[in-house]
Short mmCIF file of C-alpha atoms in Angstrom, two decimals:
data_model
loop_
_atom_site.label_atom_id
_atom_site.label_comp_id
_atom_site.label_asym_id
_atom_site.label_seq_id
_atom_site.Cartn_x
_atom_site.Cartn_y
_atom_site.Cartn_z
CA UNK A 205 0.00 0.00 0.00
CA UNK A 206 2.78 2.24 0.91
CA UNK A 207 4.10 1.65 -2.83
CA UNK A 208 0.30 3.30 -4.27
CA UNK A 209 0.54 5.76 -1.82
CA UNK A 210 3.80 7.36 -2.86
CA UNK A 211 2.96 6.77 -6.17
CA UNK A 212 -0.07 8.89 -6.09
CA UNK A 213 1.39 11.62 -3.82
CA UNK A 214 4.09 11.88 -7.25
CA UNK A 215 1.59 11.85 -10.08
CA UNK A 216 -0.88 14.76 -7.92
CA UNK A 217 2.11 16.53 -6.61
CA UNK A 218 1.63 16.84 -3.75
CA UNK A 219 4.18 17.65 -0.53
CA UNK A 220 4.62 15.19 2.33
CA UNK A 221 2.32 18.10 4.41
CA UNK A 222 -0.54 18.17 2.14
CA UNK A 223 -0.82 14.33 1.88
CA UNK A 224 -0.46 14.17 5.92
CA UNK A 225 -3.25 16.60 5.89
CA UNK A 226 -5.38 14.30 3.68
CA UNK A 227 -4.80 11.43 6.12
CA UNK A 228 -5.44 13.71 9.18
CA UNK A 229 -1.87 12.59 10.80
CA UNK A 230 1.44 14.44 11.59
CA UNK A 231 3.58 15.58 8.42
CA UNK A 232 6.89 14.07 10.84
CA UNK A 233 4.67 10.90 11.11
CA UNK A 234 3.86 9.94 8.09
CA UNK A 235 7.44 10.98 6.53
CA UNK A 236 8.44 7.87 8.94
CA UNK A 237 6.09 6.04 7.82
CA UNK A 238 6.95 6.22 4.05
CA UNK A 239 10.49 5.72 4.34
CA UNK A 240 10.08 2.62 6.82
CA UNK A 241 11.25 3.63 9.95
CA UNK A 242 7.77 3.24 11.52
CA UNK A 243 5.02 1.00 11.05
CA UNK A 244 1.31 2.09 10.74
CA UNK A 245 -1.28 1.91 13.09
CA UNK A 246 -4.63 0.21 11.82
CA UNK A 247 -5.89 3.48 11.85
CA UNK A 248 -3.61 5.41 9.42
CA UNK A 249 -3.63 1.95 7.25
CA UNK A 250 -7.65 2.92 7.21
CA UNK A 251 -7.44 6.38 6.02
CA UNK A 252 -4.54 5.80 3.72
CA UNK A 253 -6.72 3.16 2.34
CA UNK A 254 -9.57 5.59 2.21
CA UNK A 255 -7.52 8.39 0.38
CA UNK A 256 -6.91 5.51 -2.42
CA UNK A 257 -10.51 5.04 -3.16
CA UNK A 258 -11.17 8.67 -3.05
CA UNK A 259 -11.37 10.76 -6.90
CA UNK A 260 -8.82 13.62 -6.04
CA UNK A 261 -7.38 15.23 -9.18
CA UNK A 262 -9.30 18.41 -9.65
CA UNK A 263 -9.89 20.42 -12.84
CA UNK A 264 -12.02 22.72 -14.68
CA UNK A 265 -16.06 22.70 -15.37
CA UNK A 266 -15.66 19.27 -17.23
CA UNK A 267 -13.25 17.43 -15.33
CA UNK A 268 -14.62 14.22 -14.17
CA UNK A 269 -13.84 14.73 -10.36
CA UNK A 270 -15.32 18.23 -10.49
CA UNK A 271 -18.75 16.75 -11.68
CA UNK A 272 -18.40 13.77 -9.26
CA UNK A 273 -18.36 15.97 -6.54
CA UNK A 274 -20.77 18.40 -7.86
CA UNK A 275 -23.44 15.59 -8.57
CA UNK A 276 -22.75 13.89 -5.28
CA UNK A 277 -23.62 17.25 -3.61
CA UNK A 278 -26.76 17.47 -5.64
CA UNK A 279 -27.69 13.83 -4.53
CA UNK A 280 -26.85 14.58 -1.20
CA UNK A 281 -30.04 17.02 -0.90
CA UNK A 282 -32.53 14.09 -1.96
CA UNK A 283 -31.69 11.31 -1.53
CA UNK A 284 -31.10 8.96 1.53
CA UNK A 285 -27.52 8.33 3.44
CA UNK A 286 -27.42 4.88 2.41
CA UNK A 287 -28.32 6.02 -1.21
CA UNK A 288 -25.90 8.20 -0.79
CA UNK A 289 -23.12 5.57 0.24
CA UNK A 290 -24.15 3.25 -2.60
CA UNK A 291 -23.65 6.22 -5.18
CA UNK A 292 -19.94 6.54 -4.02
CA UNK A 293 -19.48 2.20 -3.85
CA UNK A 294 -20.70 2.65 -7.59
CA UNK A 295 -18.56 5.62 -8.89
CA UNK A 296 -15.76 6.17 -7.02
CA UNK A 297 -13.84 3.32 -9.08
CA UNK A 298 -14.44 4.75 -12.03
CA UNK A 299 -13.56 8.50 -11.50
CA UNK A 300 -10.09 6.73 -10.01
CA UNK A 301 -9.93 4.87 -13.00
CA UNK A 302 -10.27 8.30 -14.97
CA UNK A 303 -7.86 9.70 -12.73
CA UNK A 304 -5.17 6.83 -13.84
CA UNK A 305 -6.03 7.31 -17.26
CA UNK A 306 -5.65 10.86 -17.34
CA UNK A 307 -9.11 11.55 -18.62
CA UNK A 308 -9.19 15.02 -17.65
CA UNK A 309 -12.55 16.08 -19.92
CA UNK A 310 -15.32 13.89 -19.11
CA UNK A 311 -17.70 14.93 -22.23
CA UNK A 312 -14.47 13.89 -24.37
CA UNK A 313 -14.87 9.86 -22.53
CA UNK A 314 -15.88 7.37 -25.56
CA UNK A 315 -17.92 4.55 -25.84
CA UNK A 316 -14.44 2.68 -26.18
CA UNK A 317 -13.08 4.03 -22.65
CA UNK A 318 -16.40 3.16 -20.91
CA UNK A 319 -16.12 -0.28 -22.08
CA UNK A 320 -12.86 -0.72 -21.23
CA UNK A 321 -13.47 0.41 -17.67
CA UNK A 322 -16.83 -2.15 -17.67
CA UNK A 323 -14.22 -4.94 -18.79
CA UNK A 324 -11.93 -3.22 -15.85
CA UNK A 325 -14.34 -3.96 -13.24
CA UNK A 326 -15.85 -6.73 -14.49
CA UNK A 327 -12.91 -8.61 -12.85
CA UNK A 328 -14.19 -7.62 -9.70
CA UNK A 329 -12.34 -8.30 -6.41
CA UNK A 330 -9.79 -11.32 -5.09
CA UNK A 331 -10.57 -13.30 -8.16
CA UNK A 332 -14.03 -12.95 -8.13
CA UNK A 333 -15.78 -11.65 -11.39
CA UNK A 334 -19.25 -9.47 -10.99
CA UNK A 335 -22.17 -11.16 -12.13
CA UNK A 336 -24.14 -9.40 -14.90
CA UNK A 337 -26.56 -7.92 -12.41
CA UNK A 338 -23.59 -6.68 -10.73
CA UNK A 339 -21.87 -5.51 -13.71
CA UNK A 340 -25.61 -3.95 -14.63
CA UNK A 341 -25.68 -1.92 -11.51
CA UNK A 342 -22.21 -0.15 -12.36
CA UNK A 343 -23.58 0.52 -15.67
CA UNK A 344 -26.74 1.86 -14.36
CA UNK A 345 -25.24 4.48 -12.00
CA UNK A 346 -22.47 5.80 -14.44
CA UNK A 347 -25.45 6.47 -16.95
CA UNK A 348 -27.13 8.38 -14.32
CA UNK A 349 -24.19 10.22 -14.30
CA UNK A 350 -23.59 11.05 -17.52
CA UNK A 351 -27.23 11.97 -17.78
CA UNK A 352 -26.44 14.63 -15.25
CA UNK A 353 -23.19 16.09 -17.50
CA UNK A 354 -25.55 16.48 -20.34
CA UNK A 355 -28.28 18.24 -18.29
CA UNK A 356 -25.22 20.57 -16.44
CA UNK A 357 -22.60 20.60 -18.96
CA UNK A 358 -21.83 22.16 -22.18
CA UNK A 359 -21.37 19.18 -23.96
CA UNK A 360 -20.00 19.12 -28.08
CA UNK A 361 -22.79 19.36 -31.12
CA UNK A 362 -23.74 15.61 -31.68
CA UNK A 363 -22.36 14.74 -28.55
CA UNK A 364 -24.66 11.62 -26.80
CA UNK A 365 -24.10 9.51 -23.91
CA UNK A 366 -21.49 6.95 -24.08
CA UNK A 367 -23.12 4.55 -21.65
CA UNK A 368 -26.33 4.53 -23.23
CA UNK A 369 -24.55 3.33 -26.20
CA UNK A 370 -23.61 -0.25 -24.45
CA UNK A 371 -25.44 -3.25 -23.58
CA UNK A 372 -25.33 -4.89 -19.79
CA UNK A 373 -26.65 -7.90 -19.81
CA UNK A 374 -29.30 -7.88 -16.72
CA UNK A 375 -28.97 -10.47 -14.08
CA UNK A 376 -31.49 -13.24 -13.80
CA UNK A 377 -34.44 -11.65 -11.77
CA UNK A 378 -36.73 -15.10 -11.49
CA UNK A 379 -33.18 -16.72 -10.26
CA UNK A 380 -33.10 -14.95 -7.30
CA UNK A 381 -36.29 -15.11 -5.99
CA UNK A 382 -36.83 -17.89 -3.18
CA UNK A 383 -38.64 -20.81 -3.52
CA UNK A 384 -41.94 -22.02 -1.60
CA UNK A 385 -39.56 -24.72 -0.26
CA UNK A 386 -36.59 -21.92 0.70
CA UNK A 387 -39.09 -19.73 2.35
CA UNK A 388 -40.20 -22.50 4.51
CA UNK A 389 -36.72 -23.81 4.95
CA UNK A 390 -35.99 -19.77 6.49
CA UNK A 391 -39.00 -19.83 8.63
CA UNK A 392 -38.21 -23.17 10.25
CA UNK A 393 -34.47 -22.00 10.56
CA UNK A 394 -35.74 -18.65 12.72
CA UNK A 395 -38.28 -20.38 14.70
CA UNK A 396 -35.64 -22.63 15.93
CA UNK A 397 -33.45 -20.14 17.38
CA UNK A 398 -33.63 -19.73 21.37
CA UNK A 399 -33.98 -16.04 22.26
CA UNK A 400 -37.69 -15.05 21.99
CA UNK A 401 -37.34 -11.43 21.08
CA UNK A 402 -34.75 -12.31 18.08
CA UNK A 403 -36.91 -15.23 17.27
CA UNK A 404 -39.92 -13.35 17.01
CA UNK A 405 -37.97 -10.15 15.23
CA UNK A 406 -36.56 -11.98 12.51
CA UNK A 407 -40.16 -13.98 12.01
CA UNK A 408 -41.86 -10.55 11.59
CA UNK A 409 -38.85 -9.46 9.30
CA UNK A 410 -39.00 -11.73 7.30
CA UNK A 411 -43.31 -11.74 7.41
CA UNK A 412 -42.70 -8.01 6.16
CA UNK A 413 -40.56 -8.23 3.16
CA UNK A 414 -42.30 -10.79 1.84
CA UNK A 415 -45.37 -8.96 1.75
CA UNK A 416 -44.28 -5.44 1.43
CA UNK A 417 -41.41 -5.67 -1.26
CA UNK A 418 -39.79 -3.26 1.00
CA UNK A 419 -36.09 -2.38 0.23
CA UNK A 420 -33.83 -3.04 3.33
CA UNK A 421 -33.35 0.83 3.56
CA UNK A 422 -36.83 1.23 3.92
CA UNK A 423 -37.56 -1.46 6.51
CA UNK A 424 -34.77 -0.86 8.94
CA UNK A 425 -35.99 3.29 8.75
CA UNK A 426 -39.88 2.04 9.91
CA UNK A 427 -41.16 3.62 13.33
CA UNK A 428 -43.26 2.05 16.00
CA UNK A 429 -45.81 5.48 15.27
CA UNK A 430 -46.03 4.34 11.69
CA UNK A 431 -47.27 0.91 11.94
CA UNK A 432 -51.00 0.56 12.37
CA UNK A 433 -53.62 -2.50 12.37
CA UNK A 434 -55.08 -1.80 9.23
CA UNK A 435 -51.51 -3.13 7.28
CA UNK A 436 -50.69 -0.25 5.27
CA UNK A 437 -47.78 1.83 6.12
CA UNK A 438 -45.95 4.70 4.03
CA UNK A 439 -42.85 4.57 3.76
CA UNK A 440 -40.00 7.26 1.34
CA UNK A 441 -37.83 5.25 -1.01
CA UNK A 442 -35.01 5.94 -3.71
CA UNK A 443 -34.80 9.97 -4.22
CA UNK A 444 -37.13 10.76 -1.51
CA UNK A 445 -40.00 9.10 -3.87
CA UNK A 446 -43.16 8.10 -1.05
CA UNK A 447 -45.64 5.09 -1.71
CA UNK A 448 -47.43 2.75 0.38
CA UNK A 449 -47.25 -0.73 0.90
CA UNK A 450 -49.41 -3.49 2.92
CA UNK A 451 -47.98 -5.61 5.34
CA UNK A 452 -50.62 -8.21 5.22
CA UNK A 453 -52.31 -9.72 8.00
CA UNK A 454 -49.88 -11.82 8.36
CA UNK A 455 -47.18 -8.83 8.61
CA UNK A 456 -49.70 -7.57 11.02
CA UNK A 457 -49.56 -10.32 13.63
CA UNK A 458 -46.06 -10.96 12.87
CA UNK A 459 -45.17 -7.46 14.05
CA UNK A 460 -47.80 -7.41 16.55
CA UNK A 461 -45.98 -10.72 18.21
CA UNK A 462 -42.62 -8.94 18.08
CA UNK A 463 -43.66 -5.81 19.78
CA UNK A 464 -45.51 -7.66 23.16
CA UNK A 465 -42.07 -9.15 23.67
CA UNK A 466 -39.08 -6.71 22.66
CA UNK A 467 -40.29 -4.13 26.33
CA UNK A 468 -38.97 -0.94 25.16
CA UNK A 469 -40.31 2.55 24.45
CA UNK A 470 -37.92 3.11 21.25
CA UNK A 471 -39.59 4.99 18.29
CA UNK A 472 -37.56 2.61 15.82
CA UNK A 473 -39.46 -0.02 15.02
CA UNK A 474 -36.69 -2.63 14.58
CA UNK A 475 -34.09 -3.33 17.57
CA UNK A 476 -30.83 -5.08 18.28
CA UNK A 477 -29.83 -7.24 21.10
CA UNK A 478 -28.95 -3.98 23.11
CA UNK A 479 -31.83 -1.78 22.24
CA UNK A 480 -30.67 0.16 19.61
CA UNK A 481 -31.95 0.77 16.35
CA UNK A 482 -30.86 -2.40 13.53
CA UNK A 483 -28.50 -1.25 11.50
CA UNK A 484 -27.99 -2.38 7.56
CA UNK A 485 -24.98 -4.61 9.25
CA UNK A 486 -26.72 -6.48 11.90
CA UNK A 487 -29.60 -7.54 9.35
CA UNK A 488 -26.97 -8.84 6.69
CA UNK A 489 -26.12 -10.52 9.84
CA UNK A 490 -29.20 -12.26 10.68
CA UNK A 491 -29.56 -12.96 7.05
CA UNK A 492 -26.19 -14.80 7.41
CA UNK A 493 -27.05 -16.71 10.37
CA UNK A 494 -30.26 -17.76 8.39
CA UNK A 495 -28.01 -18.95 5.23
CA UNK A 496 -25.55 -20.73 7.77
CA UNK A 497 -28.51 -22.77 9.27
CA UNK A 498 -29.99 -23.72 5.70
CA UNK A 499 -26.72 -23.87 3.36
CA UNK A 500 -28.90 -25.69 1.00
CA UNK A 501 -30.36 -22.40 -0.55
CA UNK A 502 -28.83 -21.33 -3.73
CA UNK A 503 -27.42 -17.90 -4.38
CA UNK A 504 -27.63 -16.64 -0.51
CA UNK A 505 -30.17 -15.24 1.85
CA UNK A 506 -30.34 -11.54 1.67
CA UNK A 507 -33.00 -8.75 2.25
CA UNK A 508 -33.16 -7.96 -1.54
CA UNK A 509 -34.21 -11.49 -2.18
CA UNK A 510 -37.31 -11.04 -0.02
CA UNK A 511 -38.07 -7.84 -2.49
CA UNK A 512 -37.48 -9.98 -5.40
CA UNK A 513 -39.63 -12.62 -4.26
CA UNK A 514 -42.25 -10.54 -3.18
CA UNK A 515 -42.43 -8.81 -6.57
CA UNK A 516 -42.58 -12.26 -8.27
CA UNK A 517 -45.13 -13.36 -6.03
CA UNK A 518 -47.35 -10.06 -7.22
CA UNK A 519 -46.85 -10.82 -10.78
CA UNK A 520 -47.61 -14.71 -10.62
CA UNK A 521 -50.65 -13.36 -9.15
CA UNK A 522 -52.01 -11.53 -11.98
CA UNK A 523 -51.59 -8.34 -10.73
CA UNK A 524 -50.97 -5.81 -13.53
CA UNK A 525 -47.05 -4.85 -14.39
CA UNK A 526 -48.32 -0.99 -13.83
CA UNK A 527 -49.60 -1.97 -10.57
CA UNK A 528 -46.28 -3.80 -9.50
CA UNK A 529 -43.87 -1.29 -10.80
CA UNK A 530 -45.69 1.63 -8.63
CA UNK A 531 -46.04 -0.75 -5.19
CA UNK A 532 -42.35 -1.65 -5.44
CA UNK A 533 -41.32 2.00 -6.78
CA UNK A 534 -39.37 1.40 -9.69
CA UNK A 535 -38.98 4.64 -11.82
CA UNK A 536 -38.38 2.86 -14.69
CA UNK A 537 -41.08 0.25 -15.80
CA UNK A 538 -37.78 -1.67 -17.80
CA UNK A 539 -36.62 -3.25 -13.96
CA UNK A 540 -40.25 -4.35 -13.00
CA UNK A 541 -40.62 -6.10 -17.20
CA UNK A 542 -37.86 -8.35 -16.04
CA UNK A 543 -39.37 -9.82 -13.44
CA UNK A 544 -42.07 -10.54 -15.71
CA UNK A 545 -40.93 -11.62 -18.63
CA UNK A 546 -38.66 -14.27 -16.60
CA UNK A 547 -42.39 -15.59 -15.12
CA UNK A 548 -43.60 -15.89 -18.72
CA UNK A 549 -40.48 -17.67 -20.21
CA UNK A 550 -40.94 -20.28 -17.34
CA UNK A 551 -44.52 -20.57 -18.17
CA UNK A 552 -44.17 -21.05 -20.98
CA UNK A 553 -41.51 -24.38 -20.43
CA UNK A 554 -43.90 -25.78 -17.58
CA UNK A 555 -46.52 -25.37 -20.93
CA UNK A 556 -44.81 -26.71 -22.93
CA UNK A 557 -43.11 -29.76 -20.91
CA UNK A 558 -47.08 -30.79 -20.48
CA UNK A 559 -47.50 -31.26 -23.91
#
């Protein structure tokens, strides 16, 4: 790491005191550190790490890092935290990967360069190539982008966006969703566990997404105040967008149960162990537990699988794709058509295999 650091300190030019203010440590410090006469606390390993990830090479109106950080401001007045963080998982990589390039114009980036960068991180992490809904979600986000240069920006006469010009294939959307047999195999999993108030937590959880189609933003930010008998609770998704959903009778009870047995007067709806609000961590956590208990479910247990599934359940139930797309809030009726043209395809087989 020390190697990448020094290298980018050369290419930005910047002074041994600049960089140390960067990492928030002592210029005298870090000059020790760099030459090896003093190791690095976790710490400074963490922000050095940080400062890696981070777009840093500034520039004029056009430069990519100049409209990163404008349109991450923008976002920042509409749109959730966690939105927030999942904007700057997406793009950070590939404003570094401008920065490496020495793409200093972003309206000047070709269709070429953004495929090359797709094929980039494609490769993904320790060996471990993105799937194409992961690929599909980089691809997604940097089109978002440069739908906000053209709408900002001064951009060249015939100039047109050099995402929209390439193809992601879309991940599998019937794949993920559980089957009758998983969801039962999750149920019996969380009624098995010993502590009550978990027990009965995770039942309602997982009673909730299955019926709502809730994202796991939007679950983990319901109140106590907002739930009501009747099943129907709003709740403000992606850009601040509001909708409501039904939790079901089912969801009802299910939350019902949980709340005679957590005893405490906090206005978030969804605890952990000590009493504080559940985080986006300690639910990937229970969803872990849940996928260590029942290994025999493919692709994982997750929160976004519940969404999936619940979706899929809607459309297998003849509800109309206009219906679905506004109940699970997708802006763009493209996402919820997956969903259903995976349900006709396998149909059609089951159809067909009758024959």
């Amino acid at each position: 790491m020390l190697d990448q650091i020094v290298q980018r300190q050369i290419k930005l030019g910047l002074s041994t005191r600049k960089l140390a203010a960067y990492l928030e440590v002592s210029p005298a410090s870090l000059s020790l550190v760099i030459n090896g006469k003093r190791g690095a606390s976790k710490q400074v390993l963490d922000r050095m790490a940080r400062w890696l990830a981070t777009p840093m090479v500034s520039g004029g109106d056009t430069h990519p890092t100049t409209v990163y950080k404008e349109f991450m401001a923008e976002r920042s007045s509409f749109v959730s935290p966690a939105t927030l963080s999942y904007y700057r998982e997406k793009l950070e990589p590939f404003f570094l990967w401008c920065e490496r390039h020495d793409h200093n114009d972003i309206t000047t980036i070709s269709r070429s360069a953004i495929g090359e960068f797709l094929g980039h991180i494609r490769k993904g992490r320790a060996g471990k190539p993105l799937s194409n809904g992961g690929l599909k979600l980089h691809h997604q986000t940097l089109n978002t982008v440069f739908n906000f240069v053209e709408q900002t920006r001064e951009v060249p006469k015939k100039w047109t966006n050099p995402v929209s010009q390439i193809q992601v294939n879309s991940g599998n959307a019937q794949r993920t969703a559980f089957s009758e047999s998983e969801i039962e195999q999750i149920f019996d999993a969380i009624e098995g566990r010993q502590d009550l108030i978990l027990r009965q937590r995770d039942k309602a959880i997982a009673v909730v997404l299955l019926n709502s189609a809730m994202r796991a933003s939007e679950l983990l930010s319901m109140k106590v105040a907002d739930f009501s008998t009747d099943g129907r609770i709003t709740i403000v998704g992606k850009g601040g967008k509001r909708r409501t959903v039904a939790l079901g009778r089912s969801g009802v009870e299910a939350v019902e149960s949980y709340l005679q047995v957590r005893d405490s007067d906090a206005k978030s709806l969804w605890l952990n162990v000590n009493g504080s609000p559940m985080t986006k961590s300690a639910l990937k956590q229970s969803m872990r537990r849940v996928r260590r208990e029942v290994p025999s479910i493919d692709d994982g247990v997750f929160a976004h699988r519940f969404r999936h599934t619940a979706i899929t359940r809607l459309l297998r139930g003849g509800v109309p794709l206009r219906a679905v797309q506004l109940y699970a809030g997708h802006s763009n009726p493209q996402t919820t058509l997956r969903y259903a043209s995976a349900i006709d395809s396998e149909l059609a087989f089951e159809w067909i295999a009758n024959l």
